[in-house]
Structure formats: structure tokens, C-alpha cells
mmCIF file of C-alpha atoms in Angstrom:
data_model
loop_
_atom_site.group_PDB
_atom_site.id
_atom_site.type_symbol
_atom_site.label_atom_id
_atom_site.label_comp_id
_atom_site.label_asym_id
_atom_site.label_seq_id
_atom_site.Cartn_x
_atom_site.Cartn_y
_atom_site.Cartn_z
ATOM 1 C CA UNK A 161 -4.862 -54.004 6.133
ATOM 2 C CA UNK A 162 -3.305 -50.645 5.477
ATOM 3 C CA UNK A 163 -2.541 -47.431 6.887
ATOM 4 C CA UNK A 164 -5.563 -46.126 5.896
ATOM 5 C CA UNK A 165 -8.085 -48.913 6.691
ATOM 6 C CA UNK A 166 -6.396 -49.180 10.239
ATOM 7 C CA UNK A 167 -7.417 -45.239 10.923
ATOM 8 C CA UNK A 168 -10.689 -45.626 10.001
ATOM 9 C CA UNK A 169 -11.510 -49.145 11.964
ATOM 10 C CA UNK A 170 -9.492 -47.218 14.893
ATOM 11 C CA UNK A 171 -12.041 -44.040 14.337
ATOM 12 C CA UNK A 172 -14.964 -46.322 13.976
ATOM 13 C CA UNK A 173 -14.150 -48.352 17.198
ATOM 14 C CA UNK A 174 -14.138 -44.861 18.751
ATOM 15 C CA UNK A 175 -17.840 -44.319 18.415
ATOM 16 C CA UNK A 176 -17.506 -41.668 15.883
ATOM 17 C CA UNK A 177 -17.917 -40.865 11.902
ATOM 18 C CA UNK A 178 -15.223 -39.509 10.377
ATOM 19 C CA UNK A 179 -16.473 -35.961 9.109
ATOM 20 C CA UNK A 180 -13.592 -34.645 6.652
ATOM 21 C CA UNK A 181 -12.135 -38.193 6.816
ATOM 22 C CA UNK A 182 -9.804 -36.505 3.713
ATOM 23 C CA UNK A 183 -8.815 -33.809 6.230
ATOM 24 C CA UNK A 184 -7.834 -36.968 8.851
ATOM 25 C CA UNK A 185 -5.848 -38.707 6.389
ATOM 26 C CA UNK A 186 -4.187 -35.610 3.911
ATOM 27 C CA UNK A 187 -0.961 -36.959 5.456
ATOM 28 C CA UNK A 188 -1.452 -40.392 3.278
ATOM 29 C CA UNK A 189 -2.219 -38.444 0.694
ATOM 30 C CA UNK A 190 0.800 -37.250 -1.946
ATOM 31 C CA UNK A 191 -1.337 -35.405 -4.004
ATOM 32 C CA UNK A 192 -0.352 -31.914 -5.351
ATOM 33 C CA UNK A 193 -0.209 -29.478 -2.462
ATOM 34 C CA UNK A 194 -2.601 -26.606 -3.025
ATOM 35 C CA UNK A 195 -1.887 -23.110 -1.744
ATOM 36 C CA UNK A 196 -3.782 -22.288 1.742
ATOM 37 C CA UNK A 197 -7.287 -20.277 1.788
ATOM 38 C CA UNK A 198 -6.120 -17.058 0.585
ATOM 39 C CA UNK A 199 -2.977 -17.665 -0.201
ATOM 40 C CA UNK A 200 -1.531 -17.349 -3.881
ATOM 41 C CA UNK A 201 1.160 -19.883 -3.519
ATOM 42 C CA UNK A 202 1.799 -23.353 -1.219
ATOM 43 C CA UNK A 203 4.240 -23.631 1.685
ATOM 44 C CA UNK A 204 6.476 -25.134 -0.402
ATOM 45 C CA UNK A 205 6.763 -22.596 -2.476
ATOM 46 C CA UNK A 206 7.430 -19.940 0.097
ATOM 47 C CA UNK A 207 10.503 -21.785 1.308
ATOM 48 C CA UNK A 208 11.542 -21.871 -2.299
ATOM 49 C CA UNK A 209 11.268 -18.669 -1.968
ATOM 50 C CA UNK A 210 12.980 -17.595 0.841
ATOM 51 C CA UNK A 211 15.745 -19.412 -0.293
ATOM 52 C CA UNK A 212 15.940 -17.239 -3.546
ATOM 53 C CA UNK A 213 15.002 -14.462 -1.443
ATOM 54 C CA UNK A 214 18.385 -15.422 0.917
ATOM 55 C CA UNK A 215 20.666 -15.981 -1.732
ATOM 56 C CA UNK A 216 19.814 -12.409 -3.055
ATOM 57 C CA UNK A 217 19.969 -10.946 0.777
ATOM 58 C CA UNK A 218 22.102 -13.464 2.662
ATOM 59 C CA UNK A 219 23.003 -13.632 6.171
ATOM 60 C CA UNK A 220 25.937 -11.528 7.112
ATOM 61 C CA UNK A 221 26.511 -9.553 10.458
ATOM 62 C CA UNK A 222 22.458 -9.181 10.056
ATOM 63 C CA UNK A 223 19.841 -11.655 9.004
ATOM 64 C CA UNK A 224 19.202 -12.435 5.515
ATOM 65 C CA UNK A 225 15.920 -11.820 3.612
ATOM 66 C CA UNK A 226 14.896 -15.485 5.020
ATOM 67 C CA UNK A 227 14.894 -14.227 8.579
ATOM 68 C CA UNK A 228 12.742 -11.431 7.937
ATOM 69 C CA UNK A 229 10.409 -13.539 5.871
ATOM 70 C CA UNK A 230 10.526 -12.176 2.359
ATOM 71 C CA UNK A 231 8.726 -15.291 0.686
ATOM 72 C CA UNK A 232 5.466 -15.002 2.623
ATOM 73 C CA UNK A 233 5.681 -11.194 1.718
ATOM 74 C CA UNK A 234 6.004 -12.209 -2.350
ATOM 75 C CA UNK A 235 2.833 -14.307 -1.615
ATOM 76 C CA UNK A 236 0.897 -10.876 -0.481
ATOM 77 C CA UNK A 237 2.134 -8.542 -2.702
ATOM 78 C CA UNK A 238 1.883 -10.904 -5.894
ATOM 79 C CA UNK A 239 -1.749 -12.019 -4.943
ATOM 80 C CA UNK A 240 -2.645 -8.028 -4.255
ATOM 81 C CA UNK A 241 -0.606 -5.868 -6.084
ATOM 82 C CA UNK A 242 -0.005 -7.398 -9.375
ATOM 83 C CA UNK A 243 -1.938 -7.696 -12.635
ATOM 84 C CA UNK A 244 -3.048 -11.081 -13.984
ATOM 85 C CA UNK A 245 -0.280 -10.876 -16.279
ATOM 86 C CA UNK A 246 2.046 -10.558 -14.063
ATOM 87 C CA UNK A 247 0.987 -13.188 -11.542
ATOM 88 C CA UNK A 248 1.308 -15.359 -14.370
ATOM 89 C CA UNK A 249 4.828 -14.135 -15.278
ATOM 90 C CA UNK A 250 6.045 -14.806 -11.566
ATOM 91 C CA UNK A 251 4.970 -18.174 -10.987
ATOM 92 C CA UNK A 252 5.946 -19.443 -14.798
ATOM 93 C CA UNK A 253 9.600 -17.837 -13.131
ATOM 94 C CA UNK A 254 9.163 -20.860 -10.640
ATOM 95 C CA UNK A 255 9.960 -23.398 -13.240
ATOM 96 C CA UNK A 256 12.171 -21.210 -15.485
ATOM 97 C CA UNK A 257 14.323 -21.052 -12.744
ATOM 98 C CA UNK A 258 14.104 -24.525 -11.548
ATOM 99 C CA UNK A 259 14.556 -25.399 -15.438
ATOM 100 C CA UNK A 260 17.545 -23.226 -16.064
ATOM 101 C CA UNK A 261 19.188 -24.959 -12.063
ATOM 102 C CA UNK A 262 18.213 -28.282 -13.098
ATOM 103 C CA UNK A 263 20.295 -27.074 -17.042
ATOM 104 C CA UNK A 264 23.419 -25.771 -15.542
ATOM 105 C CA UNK A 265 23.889 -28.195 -12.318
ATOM 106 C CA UNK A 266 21.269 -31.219 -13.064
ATOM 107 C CA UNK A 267 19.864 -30.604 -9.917
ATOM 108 C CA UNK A 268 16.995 -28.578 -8.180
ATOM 109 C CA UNK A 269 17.339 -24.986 -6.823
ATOM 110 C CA UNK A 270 16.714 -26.341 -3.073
ATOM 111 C CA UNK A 271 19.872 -29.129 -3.760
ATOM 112 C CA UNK A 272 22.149 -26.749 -5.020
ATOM 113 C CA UNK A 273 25.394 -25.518 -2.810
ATOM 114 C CA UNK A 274 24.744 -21.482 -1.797
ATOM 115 C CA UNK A 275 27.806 -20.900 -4.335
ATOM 116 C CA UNK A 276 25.879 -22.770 -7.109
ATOM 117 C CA UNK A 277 22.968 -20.558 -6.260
ATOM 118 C CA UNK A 278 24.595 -16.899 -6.397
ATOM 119 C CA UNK A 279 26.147 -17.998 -9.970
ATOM 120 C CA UNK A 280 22.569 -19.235 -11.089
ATOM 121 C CA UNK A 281 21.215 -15.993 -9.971
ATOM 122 C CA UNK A 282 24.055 -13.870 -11.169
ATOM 123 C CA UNK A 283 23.303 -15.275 -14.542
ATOM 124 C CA UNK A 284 19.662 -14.642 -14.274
ATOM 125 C CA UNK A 285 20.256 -11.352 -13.106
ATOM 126 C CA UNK A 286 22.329 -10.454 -16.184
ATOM 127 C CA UNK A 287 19.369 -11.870 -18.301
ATOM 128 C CA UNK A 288 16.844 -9.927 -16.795
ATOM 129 C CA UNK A 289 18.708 -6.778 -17.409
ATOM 130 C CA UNK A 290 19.330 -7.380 -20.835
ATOM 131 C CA UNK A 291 15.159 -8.584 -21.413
ATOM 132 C CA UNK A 292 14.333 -5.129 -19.639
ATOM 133 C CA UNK A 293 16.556 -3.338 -22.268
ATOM 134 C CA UNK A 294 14.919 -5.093 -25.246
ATOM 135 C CA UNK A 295 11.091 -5.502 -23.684
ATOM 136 C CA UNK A 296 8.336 -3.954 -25.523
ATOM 137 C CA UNK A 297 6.690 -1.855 -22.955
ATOM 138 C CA UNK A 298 3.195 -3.934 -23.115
ATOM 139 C CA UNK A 299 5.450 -7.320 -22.003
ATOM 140 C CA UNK A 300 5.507 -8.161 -18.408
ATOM 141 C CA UNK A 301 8.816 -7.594 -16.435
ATOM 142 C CA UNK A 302 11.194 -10.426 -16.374
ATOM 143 C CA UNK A 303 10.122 -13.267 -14.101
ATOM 144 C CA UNK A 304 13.635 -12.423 -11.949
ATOM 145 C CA UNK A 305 13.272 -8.702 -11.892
ATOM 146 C CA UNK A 306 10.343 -9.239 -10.310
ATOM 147 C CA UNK A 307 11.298 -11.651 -7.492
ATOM 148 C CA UNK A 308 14.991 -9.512 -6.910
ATOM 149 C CA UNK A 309 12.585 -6.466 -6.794
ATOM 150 C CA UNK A 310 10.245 -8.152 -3.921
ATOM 151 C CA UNK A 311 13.329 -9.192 -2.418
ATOM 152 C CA UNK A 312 14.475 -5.756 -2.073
ATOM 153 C CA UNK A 313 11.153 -3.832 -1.046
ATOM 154 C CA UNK A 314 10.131 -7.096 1.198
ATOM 155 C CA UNK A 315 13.620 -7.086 3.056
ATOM 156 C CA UNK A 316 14.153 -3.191 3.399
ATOM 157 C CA UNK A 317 10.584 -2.711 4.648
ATOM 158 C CA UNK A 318 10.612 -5.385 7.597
ATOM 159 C CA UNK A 319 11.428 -4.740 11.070
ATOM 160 C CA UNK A 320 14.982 -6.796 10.809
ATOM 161 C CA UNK A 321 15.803 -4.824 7.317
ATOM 162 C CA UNK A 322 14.891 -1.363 8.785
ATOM 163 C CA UNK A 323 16.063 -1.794 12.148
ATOM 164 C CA UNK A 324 19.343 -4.067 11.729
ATOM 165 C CA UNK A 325 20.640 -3.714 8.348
ATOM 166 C CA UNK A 326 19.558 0.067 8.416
ATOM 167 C CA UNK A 327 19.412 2.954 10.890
ATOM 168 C CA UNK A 328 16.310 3.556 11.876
ATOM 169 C CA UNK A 329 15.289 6.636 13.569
ATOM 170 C CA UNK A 330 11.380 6.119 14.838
ATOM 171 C CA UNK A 331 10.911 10.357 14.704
ATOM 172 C CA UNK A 332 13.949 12.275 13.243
ATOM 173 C CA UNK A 333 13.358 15.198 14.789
ATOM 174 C CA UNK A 334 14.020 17.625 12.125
ATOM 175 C CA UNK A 335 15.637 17.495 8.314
ATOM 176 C CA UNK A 336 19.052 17.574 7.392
ATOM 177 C CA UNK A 337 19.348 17.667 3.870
ATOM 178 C CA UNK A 338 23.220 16.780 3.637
ATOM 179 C CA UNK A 339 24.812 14.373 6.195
ATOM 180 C CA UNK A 340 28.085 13.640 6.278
ATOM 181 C CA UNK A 341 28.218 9.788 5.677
ATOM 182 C CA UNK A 342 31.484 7.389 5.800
ATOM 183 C CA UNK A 343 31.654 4.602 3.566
ATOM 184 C CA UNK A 344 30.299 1.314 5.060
ATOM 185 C CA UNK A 345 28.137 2.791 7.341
ATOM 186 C CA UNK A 346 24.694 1.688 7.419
ATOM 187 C CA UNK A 347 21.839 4.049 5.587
ATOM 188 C CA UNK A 348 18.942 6.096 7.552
ATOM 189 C CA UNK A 349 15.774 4.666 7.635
ATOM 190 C CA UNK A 350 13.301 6.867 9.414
#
């Protein structure tokens, strides 16, 4: 007897039909995970995500773009904001990236050492900058463009981006069009 004929003798012995018996027993199941009702991309993914998302923004004296949950914030913006071509362009980035890892350190994204992951994404970035200068205008944006830019509006629109790794003033009062401003000090936010 197996795992899965012991659950449903225990579930019959109970008294009870199994309604959903595939809901009961998804975690014997290793098929593909699918992306949650109204979601554009799996949990999975997200991490993934968040870890790209980290290694652009990491942790310093404030919290990285994981913290403030930049990967579930890609999942929004690329299932509302973004044409079909571009949805298509971001998630074919999901095994570019993984291809071009798996290329340069025969290993996944996830597996790699944070150092192996700012020179895979250093790389990228210098990629991406040269496909924007050569891009005919009708051609998506470059799979890594996209994610660094989600990074950057997802991280510096949160609470912990706004609040911690900016100043934020809630009501400023009035505007000063020139402040003085010392290097290293953190930019307004109001």
C-alpha cells in the first residue's frame, strides 16, 4: 500500500468522500506548479524573484528589495500593466537568465553565491543597455530592463523604500525648490 492508498482508506474509514481528493493529496503530487487564481506567476517564481530583485537592491543599513517584497509587486504590475508582448518578454527573461547562470557557473540562479549573482547581473545589465541602444522601437524592452526597472519602482514605492532608504515627509509643508543636500544623505520622498 502507498502513501496515497493509505489517505484514502484513512478518509474512507472516516465516514466521508473525499470531495477534491486532488486538493487532499497535491502534496503527492510533483506536477508543474501553476500560478495561484489571479496570479500571473507561481510562488516559486516570486522567490526567484525576490532574489533577483535583492541582488539588484540588497540589504545594507536598510532592507533590500526582498524585505519590501518586490517579486509579488512584478507579479501585479506585469499581469496589469503590461502588453501581451511584454508579458511574454518577462517571463521568456526567466529562463534566459537561468540559461545564461546555468552558462557561466553550471548552476541555477537560486545556487549561485550573492557574488556570482551581482557579476551575472552586471553582465546582463551591460547587455540590456547595449539591446536598448540597438532596439527597433516596435521590439519589446530587454527582458532585464524590465525586471531592474520593477525593481526600482517596486522598492522606491514601498513603505520600507520610502520610509527607510528615503526621507519621507507625510505633508511637506511648503516647496523649496533648492535644498542644500550633503553627499550620502538619503533623498526626500514626500
Amino acid at each position: 500500500m502507498n502513501r496515497r492508498d493509505a489517505l484514502s482508506a484513512v478518509a474512507l474509514l472516516m465516514g466521508g468522500t473525499i470531495v477534491g481528493a486532488n486538493v487532499f493529496l497535491t502534496g503527492c503530487n510533483t506536477a508543474e506548479e501553476k500560478p495561484g487564481e489571479g496570479m500571473l506567476f507561481t510562488d516559486k517564481q516570486i522567490a526567484w524573484l525576490d532574489e533577483v530583485a535583492e541582488t539588484i537592491i540588497p540589504t545594507t543599513s536598510t532592507p533590500g528589495a526582498k524585505a519590501a517584497k518586490v517579486g509579488a509587486f512584478m507579479n501585479v504590475m506585469v499581469r496589469d500593466c503590461y502588453t501581451k508582448e511584454e508579458q511574454e518578454a518577462f517571463k521568456a527573461g526567466f529562463k534566459k537568465l537561468e540559461d545564461a547562470c546555468k552558462a557561466k557557473f553550471s548552476k541555477g540562479f537560486m545556487d549561485c553565491t550573492p557574488e556570482q549573482r551581482k557579476e551575472l547581473l552586471t553582465a546582463l545589465d551591460a547587455e540590456q543597455k547595449e539591446f536598448q541602444n540597438t532596439k527597433k522601437k516596435e521590439e519589446p524592452k530587454h527582458y532585464f530592463r524590465l525586471m531592474k526597472e520593477l525593481t526600482l519602482l517596486g522598492y522606491f514605492t514601498s513603505e520600507i523604500g520610502s520610509k527607510q532608504a528615503m526621507r519621507y515627509v507625510e505633508t511637506p509643508g511648503r516647496f523649496d525648490a533648492c535644498v542644500p543636500y550633503k553627499k550620502g544623505e538619503k533623498l526626500w520622498v514626500a
